[in-house]
Tab-separated table of C-alpha atoms in Angstrom:
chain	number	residue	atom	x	y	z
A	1	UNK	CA	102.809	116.197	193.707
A	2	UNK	CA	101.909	116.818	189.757
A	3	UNK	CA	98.498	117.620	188.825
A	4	UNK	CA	98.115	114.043	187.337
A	5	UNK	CA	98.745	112.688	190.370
A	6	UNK	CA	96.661	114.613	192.234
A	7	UNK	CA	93.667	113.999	189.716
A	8	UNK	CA	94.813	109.841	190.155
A	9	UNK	CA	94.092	109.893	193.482
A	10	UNK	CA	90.964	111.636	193.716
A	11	UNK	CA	89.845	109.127	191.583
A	12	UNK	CA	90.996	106.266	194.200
A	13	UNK	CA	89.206	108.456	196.662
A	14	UNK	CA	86.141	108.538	194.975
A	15	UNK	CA	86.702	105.090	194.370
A	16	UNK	CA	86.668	103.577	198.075
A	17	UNK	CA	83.940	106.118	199.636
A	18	UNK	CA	80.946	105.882	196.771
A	19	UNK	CA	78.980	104.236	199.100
A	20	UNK	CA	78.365	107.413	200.983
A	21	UNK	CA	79.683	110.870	201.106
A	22	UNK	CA	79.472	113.073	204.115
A	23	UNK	CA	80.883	116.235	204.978
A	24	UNK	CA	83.077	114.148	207.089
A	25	UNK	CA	84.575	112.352	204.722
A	26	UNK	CA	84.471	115.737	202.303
A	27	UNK	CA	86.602	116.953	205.531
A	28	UNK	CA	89.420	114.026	205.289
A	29	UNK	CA	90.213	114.751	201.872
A	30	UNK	CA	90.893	118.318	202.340
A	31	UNK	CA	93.114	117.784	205.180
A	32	UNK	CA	95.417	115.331	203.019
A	33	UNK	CA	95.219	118.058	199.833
A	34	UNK	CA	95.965	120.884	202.623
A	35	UNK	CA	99.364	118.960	202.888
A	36	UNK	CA	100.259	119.368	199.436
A	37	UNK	CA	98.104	122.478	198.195
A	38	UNK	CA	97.067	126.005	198.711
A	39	UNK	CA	93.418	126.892	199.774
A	40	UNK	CA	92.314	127.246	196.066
A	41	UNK	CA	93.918	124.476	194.661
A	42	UNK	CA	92.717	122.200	197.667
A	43	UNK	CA	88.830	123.387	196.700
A	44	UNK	CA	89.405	122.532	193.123
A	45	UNK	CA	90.360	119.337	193.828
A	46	UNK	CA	87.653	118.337	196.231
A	47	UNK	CA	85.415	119.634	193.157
A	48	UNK	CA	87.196	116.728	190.834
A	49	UNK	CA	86.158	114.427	193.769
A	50	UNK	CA	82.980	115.181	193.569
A	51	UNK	CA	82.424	114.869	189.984
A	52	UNK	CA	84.872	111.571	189.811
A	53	UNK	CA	82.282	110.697	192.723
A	54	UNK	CA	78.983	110.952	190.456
A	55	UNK	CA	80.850	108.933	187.420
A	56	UNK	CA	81.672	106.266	189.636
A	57	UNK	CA	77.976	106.155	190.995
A	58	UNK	CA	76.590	105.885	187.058
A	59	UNK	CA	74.530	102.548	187.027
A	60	UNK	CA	76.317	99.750	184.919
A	61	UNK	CA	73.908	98.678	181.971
A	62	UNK	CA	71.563	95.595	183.085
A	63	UNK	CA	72.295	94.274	179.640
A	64	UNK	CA	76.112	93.942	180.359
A	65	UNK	CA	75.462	92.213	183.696
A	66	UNK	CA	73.077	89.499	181.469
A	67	UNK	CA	76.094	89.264	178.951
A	68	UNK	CA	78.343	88.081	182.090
A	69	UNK	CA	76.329	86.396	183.952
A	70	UNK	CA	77.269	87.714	187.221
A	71	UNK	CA	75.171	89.650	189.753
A	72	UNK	CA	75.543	93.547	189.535
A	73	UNK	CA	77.224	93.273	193.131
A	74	UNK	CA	79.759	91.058	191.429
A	75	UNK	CA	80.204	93.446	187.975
A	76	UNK	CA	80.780	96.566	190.087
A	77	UNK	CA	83.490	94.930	192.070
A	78	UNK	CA	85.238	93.702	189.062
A	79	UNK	CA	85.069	97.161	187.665
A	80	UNK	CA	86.139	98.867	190.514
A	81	UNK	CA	89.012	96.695	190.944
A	82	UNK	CA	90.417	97.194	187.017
A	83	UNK	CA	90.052	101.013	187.711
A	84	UNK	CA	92.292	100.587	191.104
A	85	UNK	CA	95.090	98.336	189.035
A	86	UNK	CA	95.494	101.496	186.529
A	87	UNK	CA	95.795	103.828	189.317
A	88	UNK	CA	97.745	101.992	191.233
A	89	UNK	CA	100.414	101.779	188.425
A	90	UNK	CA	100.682	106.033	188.378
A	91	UNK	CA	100.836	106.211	192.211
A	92	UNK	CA	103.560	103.541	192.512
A	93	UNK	CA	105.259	105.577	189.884
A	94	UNK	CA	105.228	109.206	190.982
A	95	UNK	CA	105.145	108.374	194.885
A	96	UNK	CA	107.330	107.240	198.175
A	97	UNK	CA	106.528	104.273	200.657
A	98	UNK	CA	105.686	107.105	202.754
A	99	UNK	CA	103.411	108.722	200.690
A	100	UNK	CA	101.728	106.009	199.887
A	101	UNK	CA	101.402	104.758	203.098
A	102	UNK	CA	99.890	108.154	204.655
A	103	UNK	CA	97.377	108.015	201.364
A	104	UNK	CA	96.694	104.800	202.900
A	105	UNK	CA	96.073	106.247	205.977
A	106	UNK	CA	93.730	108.392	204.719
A	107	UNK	CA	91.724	106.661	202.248
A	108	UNK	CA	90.759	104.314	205.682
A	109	UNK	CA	90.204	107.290	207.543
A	110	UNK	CA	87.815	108.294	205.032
A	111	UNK	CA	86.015	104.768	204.986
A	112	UNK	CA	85.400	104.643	208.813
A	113	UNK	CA	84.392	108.340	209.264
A	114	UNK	CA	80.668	106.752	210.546
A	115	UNK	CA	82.681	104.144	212.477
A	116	UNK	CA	82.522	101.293	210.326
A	117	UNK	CA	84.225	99.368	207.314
A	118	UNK	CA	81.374	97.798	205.209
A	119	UNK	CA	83.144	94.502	203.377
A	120	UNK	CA	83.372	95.625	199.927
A	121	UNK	CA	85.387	98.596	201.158
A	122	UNK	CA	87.770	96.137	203.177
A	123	UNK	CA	87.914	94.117	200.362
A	124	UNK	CA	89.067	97.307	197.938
A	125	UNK	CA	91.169	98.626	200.719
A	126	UNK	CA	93.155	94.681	200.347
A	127	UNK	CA	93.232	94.951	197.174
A	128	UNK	CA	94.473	98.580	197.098
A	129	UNK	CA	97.476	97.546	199.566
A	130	UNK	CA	98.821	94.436	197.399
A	131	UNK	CA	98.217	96.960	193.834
A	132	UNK	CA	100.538	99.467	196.240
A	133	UNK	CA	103.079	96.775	197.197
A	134	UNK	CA	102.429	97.615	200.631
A	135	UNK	CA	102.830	94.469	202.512
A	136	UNK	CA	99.538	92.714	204.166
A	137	UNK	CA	100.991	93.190	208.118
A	138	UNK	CA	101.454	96.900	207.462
A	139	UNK	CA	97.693	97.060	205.669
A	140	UNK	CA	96.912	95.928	209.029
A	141	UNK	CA	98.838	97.859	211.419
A	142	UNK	CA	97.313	100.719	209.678
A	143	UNK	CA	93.949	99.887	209.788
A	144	UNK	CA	94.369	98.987	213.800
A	145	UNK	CA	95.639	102.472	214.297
A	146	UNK	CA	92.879	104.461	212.864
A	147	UNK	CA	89.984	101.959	214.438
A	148	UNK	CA	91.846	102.351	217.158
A	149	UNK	CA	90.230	104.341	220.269
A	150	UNK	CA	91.782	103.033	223.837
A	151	UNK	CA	94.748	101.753	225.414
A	152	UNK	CA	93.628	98.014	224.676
A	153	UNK	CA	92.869	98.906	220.912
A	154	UNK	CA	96.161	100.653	220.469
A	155	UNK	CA	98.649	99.044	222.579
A	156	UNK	CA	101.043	96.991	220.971
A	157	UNK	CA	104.703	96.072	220.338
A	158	UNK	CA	104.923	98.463	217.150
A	159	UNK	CA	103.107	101.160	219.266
A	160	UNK	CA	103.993	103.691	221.615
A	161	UNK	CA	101.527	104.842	223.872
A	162	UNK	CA	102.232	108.158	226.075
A	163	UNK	CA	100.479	109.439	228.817
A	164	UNK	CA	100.586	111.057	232.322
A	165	UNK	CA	101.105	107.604	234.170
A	166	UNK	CA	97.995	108.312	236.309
A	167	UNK	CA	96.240	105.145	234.973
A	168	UNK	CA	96.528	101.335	235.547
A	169	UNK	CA	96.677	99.998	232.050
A	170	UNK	CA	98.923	97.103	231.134
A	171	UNK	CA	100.836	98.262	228.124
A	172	UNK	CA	101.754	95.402	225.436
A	173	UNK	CA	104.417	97.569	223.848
A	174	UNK	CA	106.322	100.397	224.262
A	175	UNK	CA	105.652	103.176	226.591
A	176	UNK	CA	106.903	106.356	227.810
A	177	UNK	CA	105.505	108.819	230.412
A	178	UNK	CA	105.037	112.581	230.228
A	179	UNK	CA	103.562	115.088	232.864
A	180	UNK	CA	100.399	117.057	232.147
A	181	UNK	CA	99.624	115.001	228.839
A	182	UNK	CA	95.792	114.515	228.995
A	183	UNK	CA	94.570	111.485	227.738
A	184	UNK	CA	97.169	109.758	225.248
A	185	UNK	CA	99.279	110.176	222.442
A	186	UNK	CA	99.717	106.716	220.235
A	187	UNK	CA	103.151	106.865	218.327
A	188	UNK	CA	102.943	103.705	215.124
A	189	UNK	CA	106.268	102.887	213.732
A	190	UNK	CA	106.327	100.504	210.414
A	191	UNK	CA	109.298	98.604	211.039
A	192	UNK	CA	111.372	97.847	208.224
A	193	UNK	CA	111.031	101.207	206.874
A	194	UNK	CA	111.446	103.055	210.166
A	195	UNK	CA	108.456	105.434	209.234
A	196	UNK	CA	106.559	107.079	212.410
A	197	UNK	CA	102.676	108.344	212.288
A	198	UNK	CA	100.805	109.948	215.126
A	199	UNK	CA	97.683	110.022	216.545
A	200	UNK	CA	96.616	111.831	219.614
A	201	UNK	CA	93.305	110.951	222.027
A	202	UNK	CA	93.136	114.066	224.601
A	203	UNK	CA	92.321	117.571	225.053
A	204	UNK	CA	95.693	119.123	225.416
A	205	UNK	CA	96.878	121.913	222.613
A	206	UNK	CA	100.019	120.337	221.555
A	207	UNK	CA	101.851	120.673	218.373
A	208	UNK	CA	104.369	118.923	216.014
A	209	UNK	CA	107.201	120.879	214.888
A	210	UNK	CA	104.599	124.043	215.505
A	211	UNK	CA	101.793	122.394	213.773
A	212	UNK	CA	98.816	122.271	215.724
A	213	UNK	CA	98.000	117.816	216.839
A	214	UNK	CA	94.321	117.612	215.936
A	215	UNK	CA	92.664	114.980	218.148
A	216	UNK	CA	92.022	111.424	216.547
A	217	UNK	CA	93.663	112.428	212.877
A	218	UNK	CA	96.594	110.628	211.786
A	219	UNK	CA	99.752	112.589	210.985
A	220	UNK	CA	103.501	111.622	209.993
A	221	UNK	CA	105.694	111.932	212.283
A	222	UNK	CA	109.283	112.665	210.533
A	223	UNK	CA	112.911	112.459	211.758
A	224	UNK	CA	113.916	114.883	213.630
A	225	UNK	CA	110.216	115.801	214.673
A	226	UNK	CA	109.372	117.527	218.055
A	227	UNK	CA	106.129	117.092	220.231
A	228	UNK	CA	105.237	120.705	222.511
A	229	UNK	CA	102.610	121.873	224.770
A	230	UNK	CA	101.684	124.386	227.045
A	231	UNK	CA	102.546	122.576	230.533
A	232	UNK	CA	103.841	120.121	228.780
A	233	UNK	CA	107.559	118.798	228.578
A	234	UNK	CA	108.889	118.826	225.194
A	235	UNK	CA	109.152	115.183	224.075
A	236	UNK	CA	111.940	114.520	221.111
A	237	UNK	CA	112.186	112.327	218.349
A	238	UNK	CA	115.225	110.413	219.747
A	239	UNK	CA	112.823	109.597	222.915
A	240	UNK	CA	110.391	107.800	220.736
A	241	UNK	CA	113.017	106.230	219.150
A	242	UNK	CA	114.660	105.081	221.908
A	243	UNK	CA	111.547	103.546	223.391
A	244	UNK	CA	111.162	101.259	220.175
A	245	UNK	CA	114.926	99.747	220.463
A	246	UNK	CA	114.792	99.302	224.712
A	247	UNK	CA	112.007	96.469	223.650
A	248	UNK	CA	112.269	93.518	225.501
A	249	UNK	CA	113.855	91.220	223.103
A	250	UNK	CA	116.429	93.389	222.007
A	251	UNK	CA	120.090	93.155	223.832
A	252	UNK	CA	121.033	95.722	226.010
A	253	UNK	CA	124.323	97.657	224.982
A	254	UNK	CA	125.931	99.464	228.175
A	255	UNK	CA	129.118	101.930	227.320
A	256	UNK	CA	130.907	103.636	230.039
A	257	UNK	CA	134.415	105.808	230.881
A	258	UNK	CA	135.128	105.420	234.128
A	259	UNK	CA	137.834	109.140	235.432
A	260	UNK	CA	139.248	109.207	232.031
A	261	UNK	CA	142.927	110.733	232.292
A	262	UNK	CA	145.214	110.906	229.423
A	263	UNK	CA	148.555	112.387	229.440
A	264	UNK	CA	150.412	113.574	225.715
A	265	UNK	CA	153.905	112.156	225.662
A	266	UNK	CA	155.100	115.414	225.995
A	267	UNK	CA	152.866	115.523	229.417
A	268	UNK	CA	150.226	117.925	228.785
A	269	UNK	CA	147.180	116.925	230.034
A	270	UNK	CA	144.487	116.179	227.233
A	271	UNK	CA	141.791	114.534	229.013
A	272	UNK	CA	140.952	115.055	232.554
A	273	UNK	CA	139.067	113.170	234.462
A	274	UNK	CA	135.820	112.517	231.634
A	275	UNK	CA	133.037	110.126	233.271
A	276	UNK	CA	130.128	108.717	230.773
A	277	UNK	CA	127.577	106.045	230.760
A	278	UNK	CA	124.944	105.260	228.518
A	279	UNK	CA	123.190	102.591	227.249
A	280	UNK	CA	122.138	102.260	223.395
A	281	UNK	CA	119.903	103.939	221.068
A	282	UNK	CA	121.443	107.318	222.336
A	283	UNK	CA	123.045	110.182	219.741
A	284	UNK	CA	125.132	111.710	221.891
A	285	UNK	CA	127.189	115.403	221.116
A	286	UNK	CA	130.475	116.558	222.302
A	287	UNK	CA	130.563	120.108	222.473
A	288	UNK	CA	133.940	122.425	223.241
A	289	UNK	CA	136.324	124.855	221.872
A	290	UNK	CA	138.973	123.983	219.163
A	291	UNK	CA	142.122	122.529	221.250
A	292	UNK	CA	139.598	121.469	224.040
A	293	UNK	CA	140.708	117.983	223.129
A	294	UNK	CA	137.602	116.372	221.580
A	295	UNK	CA	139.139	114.630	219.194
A	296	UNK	CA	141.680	113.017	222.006
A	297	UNK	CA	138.900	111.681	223.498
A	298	UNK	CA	137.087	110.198	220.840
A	299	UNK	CA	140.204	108.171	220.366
A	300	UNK	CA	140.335	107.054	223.418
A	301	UNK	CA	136.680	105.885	223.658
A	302	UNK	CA	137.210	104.406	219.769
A	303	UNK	CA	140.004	102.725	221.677
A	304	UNK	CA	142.630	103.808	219.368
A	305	UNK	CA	144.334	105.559	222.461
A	306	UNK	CA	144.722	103.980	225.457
A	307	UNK	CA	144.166	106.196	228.207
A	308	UNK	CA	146.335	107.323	231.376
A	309	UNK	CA	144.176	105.712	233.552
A	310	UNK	CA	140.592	104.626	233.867
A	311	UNK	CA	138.484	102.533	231.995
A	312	UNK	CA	136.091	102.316	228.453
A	313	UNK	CA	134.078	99.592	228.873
A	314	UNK	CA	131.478	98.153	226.434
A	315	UNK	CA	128.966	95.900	228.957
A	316	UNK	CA	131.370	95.614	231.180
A	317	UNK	CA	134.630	94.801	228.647
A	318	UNK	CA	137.234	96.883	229.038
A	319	UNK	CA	137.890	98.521	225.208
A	320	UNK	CA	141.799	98.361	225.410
A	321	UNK	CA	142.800	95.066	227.656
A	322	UNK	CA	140.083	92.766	226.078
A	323	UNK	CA	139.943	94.695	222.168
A	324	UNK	CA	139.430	91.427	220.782
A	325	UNK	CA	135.990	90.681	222.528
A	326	UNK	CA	134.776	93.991	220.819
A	327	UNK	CA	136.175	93.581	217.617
A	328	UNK	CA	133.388	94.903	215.064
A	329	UNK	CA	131.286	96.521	217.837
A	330	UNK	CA	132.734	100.248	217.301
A	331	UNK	CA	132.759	102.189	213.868
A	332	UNK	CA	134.847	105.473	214.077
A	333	UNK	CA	134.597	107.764	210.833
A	334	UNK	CA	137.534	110.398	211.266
A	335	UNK	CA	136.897	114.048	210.699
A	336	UNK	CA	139.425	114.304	207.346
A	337	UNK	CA	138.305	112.986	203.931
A	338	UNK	CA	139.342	109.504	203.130
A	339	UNK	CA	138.587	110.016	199.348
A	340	UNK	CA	140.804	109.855	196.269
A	341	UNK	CA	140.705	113.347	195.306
A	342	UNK	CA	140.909	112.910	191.679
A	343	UNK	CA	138.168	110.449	190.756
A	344	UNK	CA	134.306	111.474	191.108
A	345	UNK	CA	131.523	110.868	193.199
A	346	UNK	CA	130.477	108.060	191.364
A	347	UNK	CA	134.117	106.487	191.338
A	348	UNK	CA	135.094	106.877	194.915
A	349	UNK	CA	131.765	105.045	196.102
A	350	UNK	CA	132.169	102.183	193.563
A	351	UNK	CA	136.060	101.832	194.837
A	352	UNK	CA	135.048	101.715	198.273
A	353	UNK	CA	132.134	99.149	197.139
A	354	UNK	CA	134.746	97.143	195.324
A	355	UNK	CA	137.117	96.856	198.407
A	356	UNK	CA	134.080	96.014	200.766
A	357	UNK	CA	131.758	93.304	198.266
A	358	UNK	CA	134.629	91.309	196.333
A	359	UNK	CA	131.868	88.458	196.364
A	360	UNK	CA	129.613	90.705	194.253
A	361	UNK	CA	130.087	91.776	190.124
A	362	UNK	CA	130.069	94.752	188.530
A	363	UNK	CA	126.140	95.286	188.170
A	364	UNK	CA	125.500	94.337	191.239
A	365	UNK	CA	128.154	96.719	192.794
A	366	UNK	CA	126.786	99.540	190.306
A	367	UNK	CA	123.409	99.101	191.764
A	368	UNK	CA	124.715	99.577	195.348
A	369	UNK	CA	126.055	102.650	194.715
A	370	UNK	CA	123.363	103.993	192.409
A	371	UNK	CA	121.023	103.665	195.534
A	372	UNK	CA	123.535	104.902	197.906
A	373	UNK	CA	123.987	107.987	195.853
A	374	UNK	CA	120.118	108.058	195.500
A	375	UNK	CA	119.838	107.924	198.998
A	376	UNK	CA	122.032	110.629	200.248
A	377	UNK	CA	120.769	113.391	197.335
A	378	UNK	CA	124.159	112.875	195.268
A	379	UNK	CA	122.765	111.581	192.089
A	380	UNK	CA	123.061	115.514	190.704
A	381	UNK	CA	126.915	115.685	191.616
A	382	UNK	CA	127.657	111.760	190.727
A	383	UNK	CA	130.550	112.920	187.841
A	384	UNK	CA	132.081	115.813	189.533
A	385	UNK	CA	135.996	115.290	190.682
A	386	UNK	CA	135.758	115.654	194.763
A	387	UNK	CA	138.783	117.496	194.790
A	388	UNK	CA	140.830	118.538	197.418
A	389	UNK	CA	141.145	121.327	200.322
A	390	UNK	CA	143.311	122.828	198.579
A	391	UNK	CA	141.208	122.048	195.188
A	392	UNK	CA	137.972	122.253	195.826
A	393	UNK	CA	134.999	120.898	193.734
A	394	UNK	CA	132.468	119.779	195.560
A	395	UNK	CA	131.107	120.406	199.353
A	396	UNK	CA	132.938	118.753	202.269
């Protein structure tokens, strides 16, 4: 983050905890700069907190309040409120959904650090949400998760609670069981967004992605992330995941190969007898030497090539007798480049865009790929020729 940031949101911090400052709450706000800052840097900011802290605290003029006729109550609210529209306008500016939901995250923490929300700072944290664009229902998923202290405060359908399974607790969301976990980890995803935060309740020394899991503090929890312990069995990302999409109103995908065989017409073997079954929500690898035929089989589970004998079945449909019952149900993207070597980045994406949204126009198409390109880190390379193997100009 720039300095100017930085400075804009120690003002929202000072903001939303003039009420009271402890060295609990002095506590929160270092952990969040820690994120972003070295030790110094993290100490001078606390010291702009501080003094943003004792400007904010300055009495307002009792002739002003007669001039408005309001009560001071009323005046400092108003005020408070202009000075959260301007800094909401930088932060939406210069930060991510993500970062402005764990600032979020933090500036609530920081508010209930004596175990209570007085109403003006509810009403300011409201406010603070709809000046952020952060939808109401997430405001409130948030503000659930860091109240939060039990099983019946935390359990929900957009939370994940882990534990050892030695207690009777009936879960209203997602759950997931792990050995030698003391008391419980609480997993929040904001749907939508697919963004994951953490929060742990227990004595255990676990870390994520070898950062030490403080008890009751909020962390993110990003793709890709693991959970370890000592004792503990290592619990992945694509768990958690998985956990979310096996809810109970979402349809259940079975795929199975039942003693895959295929023979080459030339009758070498290329498959021999494969078995798989799965059910969705799973990435799953296949590992083995060049020639080892994974490409063969990834045909014949695409059901491009119909095997020897045996079955692919998608719940129970076989792939190659009944293709038309899963028409649309299996993407395949091939190893080689399906790109026109001689246009760019930019071109390639808005030729594919053109063949796949003829009901859209040219901005609208433009926009798609601007935010596809945004998306996957391409804007830098957007004019450069792809090229070819055998002329090469960008990455394959």
């Amino acid at each position: 983050m720039s300095e100017e940031i930085l400075k804009t949101i120690m003002k929202l911090f000072a903001i939303v905890a003039k009420e009271r400052i402890t060295d609990s709450e002095r506590n929160n706000i270092r952990e969040f700069l820690s994120l972003h800052l070295n030790q110094e840097l993290v100490q001078h900011y606390l010291e702009l907190f501080e003094k943003y802290v004792k400007e904010y605290k300055e009495e307002i003029p009792v002739g002003d309040i007669e001039k408005l006729s309001v009560d001071e109550d009323t005046l400092e609210f108003i005020d408070e409120w202009n000075n959260i529209i301007k800094i909401a306008k930088e932060v939406n500016k210069a930060l991510t959904i993500t970062q402005k939901l764990f600032m979020l995250i933090k500036i609530i923490e920081l508010v209930y650090c004596d175990g209570e929300i007085s109403e003006r700072q509810g009403n300011l944290i409201f406010y603070l949400g709809e000046s952020l664009k952060i939808p109401q229902k997430y405001i409130n998923l948030l503000k659930g998760f860091v109240t939060g202290e039990d099983y019946d405060e935390l359990s929900n359908r957009r939370t994940l609670i882990i534990d050892d399974g030695s207690g009777e607790f009936d879960y209203k969301g997602p759950y997931m069981q792990v050995k030698n976990v003391t008391g419980l980890i609480a997993i929040l995803r904001i749907p939508d967004i697919e963004i994951y935060f953490i929060k742990y309740l227990g004595i255990s020394v676990l870390s994520v992605n070898g950062i030490p899991l403080r008890s009751r503090k909020i962390a993110v929890f990003p793709t890709g992330s693991t959970i370890r312990g000592s004792n503990v069995s290592t619990i992945y990302y694509s768990d958690i995941v998985s956990r979310f999409i096996h809810s109970k109103d979402t349809a259940k995908i079975t795929f199975s190969a039942e003693h895959i065989f295929y023979h080459f017409k030339s009758g070498r073997v290329g498959i021999q007898n494969v078995q798989i079954m799965e059910e969705g929500g799973k990435l799953i690898g296949i590992m083995g030497a060049s020639g080892s035929g994974k490409s063969t089989l990834l045909n014949v589970l695409n059901g491009t090539e119909k095997p020897s004998s045996g079955r692919v079945l998608i719940n129970n449909v076989d792939i190659h007798e009944n293709p038309e019952k899963v028409q649309g149900l299996i993407g395949y993207v091939p190893q080689d480049d399906f790109l026109i070597s001689e246009l760019t980045v930019f071109e390639n994406l808005y030729f594919a865009a053109s063949l796949c949204f003829r009901n859209k126009d040219r901005s609208e198409k433009t926009l798609l790929v601007e935010k596809i390109l945004s998306n996957l880190g391409l804007s830098e390379i957007r004019n450069l020729r792809v090229g070819s193997p055998m002329d090469k100009t960008i990455s394959g």
